[in-house]
Short mmCIF file of C-alpha atoms in Angstrom, two decimals:
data_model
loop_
_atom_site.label_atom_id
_atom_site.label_comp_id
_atom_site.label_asym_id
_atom_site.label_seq_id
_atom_site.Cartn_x
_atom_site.Cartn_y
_atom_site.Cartn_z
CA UNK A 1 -0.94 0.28 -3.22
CA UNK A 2 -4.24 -1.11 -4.75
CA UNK A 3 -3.79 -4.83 -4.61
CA UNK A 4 -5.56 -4.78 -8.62
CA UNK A 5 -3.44 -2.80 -10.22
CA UNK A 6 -2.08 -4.79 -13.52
CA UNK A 7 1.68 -4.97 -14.71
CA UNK A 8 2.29 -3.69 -18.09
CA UNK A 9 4.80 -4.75 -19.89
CA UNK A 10 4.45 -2.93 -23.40
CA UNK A 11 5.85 0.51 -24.40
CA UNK A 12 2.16 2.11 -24.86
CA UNK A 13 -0.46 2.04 -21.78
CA UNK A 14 -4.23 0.57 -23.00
CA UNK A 15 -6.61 3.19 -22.88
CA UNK A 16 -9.13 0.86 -21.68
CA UNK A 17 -7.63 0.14 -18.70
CA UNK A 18 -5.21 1.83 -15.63
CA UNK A 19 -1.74 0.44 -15.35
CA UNK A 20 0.61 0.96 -12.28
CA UNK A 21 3.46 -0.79 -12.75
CA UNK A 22 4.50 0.07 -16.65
CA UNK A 23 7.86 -1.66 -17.64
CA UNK A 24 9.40 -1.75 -21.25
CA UNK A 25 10.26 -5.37 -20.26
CA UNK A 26 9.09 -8.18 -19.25
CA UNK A 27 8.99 -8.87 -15.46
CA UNK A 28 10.20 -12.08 -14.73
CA UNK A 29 8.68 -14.66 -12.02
CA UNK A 30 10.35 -16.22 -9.02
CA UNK A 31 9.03 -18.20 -5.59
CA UNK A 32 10.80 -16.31 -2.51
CA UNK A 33 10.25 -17.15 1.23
CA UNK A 34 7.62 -14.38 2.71
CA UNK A 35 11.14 -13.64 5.46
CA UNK A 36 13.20 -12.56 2.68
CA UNK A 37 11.08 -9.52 1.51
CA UNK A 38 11.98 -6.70 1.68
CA UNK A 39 9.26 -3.16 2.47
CA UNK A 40 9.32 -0.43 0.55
CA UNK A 41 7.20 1.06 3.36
CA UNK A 42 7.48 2.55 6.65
CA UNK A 43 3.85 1.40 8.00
CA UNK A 44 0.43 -0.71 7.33
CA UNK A 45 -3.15 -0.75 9.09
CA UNK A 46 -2.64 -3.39 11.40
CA UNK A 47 -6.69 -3.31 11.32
CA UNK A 48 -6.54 -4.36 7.62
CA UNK A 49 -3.97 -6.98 8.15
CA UNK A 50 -5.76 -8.42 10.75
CA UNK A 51 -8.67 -8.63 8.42
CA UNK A 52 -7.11 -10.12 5.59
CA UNK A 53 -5.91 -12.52 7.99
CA UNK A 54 -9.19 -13.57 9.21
CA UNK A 55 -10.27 -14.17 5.46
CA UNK A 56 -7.09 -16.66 4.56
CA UNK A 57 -8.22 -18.28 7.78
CA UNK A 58 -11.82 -19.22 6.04
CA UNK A 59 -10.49 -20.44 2.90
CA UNK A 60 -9.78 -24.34 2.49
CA UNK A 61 -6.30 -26.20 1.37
CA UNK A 62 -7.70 -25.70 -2.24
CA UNK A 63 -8.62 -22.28 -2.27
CA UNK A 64 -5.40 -20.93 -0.60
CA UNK A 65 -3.32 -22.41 -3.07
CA UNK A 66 -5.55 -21.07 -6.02
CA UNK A 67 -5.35 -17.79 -4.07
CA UNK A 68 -1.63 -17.86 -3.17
CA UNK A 69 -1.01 -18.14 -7.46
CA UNK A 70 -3.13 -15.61 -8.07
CA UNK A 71 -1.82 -12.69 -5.41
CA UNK A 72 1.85 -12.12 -6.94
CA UNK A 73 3.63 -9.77 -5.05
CA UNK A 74 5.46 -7.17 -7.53
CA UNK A 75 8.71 -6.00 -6.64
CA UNK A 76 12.57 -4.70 -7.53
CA UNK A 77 15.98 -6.16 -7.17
CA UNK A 78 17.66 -3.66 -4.97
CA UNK A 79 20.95 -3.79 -3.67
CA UNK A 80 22.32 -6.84 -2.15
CA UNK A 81 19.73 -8.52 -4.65
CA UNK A 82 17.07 -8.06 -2.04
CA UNK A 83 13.10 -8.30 -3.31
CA UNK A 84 12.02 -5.28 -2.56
CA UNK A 85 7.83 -5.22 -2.96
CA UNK A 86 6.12 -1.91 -3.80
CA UNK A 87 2.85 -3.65 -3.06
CA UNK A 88 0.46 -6.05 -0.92
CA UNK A 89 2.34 -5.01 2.58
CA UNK A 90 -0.97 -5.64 4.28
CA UNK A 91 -1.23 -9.10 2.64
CA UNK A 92 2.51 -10.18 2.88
CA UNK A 93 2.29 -9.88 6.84
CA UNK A 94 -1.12 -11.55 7.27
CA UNK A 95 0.28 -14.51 5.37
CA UNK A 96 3.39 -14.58 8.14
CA UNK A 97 0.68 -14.64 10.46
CA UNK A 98 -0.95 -17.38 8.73
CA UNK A 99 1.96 -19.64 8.39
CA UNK A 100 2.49 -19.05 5.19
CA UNK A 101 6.63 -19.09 3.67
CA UNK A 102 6.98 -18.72 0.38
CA UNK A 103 5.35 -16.35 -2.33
CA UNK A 104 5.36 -15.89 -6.00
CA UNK A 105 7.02 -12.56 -6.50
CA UNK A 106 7.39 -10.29 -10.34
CA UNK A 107 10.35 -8.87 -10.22
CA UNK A 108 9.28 -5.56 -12.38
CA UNK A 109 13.44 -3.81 -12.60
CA UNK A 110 16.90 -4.69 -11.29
CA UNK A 111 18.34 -2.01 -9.88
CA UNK A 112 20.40 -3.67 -8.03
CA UNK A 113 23.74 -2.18 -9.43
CA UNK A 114 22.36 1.10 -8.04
CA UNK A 115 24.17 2.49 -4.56
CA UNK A 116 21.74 2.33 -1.81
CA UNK A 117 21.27 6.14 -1.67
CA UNK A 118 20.53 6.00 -5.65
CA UNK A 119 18.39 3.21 -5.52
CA UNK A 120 15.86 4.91 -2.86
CA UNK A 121 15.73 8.16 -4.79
CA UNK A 122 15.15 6.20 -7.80
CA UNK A 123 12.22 4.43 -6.40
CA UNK A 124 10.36 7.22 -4.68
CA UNK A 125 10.62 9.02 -8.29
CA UNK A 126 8.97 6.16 -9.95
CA UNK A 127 6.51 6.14 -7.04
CA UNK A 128 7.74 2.77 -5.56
CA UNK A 129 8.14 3.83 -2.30
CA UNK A 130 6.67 5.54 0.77
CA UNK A 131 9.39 6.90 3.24
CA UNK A 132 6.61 8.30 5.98
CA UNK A 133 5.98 7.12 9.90
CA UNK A 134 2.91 6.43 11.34
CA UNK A 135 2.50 10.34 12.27
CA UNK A 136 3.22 11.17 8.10
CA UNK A 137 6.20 12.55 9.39
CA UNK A 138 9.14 11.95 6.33
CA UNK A 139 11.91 9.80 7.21
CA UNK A 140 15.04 9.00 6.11
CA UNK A 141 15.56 5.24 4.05
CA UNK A 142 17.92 4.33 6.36
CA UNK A 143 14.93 3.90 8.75
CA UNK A 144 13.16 1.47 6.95
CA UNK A 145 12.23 -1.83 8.13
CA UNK A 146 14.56 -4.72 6.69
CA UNK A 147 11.38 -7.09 7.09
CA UNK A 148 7.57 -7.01 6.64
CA UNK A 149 7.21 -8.23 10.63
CA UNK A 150 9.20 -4.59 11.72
CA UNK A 151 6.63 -2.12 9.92
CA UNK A 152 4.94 -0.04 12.73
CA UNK A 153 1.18 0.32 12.99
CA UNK A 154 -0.65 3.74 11.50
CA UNK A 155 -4.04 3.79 12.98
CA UNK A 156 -4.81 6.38 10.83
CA UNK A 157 -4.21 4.02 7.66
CA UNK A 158 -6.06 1.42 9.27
CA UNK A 159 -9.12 4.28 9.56
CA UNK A 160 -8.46 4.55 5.77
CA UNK A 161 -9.14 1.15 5.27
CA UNK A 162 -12.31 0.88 7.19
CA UNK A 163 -13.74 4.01 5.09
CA UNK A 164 -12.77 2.93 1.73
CA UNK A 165 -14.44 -0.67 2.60
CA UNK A 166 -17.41 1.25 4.01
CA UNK A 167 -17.92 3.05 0.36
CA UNK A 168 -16.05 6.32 1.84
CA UNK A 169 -14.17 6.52 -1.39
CA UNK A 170 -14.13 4.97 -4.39
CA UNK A 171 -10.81 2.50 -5.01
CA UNK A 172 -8.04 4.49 -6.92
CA UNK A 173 -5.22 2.58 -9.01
CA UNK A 174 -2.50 5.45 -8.19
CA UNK A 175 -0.01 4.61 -5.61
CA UNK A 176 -0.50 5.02 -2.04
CA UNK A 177 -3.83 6.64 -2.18
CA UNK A 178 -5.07 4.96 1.10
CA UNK A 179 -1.66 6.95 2.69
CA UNK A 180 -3.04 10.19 1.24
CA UNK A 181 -6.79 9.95 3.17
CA UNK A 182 -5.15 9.03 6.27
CA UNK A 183 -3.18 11.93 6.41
CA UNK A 184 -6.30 13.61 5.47
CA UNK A 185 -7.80 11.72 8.89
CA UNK A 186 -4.82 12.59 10.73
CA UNK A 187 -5.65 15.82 12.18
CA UNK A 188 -9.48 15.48 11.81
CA UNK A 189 -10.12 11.73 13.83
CA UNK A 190 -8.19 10.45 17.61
CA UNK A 191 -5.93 8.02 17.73
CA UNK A 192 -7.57 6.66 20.58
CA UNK A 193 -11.15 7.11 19.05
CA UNK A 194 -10.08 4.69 15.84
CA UNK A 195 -8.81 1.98 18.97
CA UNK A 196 -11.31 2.39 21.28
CA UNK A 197 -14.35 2.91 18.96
CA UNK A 198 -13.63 1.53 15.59
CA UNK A 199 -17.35 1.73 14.33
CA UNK A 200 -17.78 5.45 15.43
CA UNK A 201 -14.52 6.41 14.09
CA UNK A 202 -15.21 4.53 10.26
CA UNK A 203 -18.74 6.58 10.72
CA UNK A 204 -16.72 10.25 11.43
CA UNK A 205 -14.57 9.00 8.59
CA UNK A 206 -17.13 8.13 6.37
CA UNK A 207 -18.97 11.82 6.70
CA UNK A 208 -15.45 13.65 6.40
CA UNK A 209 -14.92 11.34 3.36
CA UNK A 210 -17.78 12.81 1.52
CA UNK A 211 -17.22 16.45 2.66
CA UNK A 212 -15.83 18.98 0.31
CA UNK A 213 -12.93 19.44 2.41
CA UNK A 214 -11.67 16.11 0.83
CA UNK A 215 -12.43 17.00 -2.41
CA UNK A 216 -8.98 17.24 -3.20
CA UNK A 217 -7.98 13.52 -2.69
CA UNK A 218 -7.97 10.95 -5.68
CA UNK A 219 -11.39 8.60 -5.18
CA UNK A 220 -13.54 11.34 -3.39
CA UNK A 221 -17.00 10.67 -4.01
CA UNK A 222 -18.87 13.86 -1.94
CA UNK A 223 -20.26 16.61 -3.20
CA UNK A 224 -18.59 20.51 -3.03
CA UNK A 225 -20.71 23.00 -0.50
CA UNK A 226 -22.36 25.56 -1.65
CA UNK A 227 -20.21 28.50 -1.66
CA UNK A 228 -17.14 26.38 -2.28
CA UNK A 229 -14.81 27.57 -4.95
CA UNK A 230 -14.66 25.49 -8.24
CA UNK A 231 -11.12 24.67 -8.54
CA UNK A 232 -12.59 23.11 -11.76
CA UNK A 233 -12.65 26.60 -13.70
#
């Protein structure tokens, strides 16, 4: 998920601006160590964690501690009283990387009185969860990761990355967009091409980005072909 998108708390969303996480109550906040969160996620871009790793590694004492208030991961009491994040996977395991232990965490809903099965149908209807392998193949919750450290790599989100950095599409505040364009990429870009040649791969992703074929996808920025049907009408 978009790491900008705002928690609302009130029981009418602003018009003048896009909330994801919209609560009737208030979220509460807590400090949790980085090992004890849980993913709501089957996979992440190792690319883009790798990146966001690199930029933590630039910033001084000072400006990681600014930064470290200002990144709060949002997330649900599950069962067990887990944290369970719906957002900044990508971020959570480059901080690991970094050395980094604890967090500030918003806990957005306890639902932790919920049975396991209840609680995972009850997130992927408020959109809190993506149960899908690194082939976009669905999976069942009992496959998912107990720690940010056991998500697999998706090359294919990683692609989705690159592109949307790149100006491929514009940023989207819906949940799991960048999951939607690389199943998009999926059939359409190699596996080995995204590994082996990153920058050619970001370019074929970039031109397929703006191509009326994606037209479809939330953040598309292309233009439709002539002769393309106006799904508009």
């Amino acid at each position: 998920m978009s790491s900008a998108a705002r928690v609302c708390t009130s029981s009418k969303r602003p018009r003048s601006s896009i909330c994801v996480y919209h609560l009737s109550r208030s979220p509460s906040l807590a400090s949790v160590r980085l090992a004890r969160l849980r993913p709501t996620q089957l996979t992440v871009g190792y690319v883009e964690v790798t990146l966001k790793a690199q930029e933590w590694a630039r910033l001084g004492k000072k400006r990681r501690k600014i930064e470290l208030e200002y990144q709060v991961f949002p997330a649900v009491l599950g069962p067990g009283r887990d944290y369970f994040i719906i957002d900044h996977h990508h971020l959570g395991i480059a901080l690991i990387d970094e050395g980094i232990r604890d967090v500030l965490v918003t806990v957005l809903d306890d639902l932790s009185y919920l049975e396991s099965s209840v609680f995972w149908r009850t997130m992927e209807f408020r959109s809190w969860s993506h149960p899908y392998d690194h082939r976009g193949r669905r999976c069942d919750y009992r496959d998912m990761p107990r720690r940010l450290t056991q998500l697999e790599d998706d090359p294919h989100r990683s692609l989705a990355g690159l592109v949307r950095s790149a100006g491929g599409f514009a940023k989207d505040q819906e949940p799991f967009v960048e999951f939607l364009w690389a199943d998009f990429f999926r059939p359409r870009v190699s596996v080995r091409l995204i590994k082996r040649e990153q920058r050619r791969a970001t370019a074929l992703g970039l031109r397929l980005a703006r191509s009326s074929e994606a037209r479809y996808l939330p953040g598309w920025t292309g233009k439709v072909a002539t002769g393309s049907a106006d799904w508009s009408r």
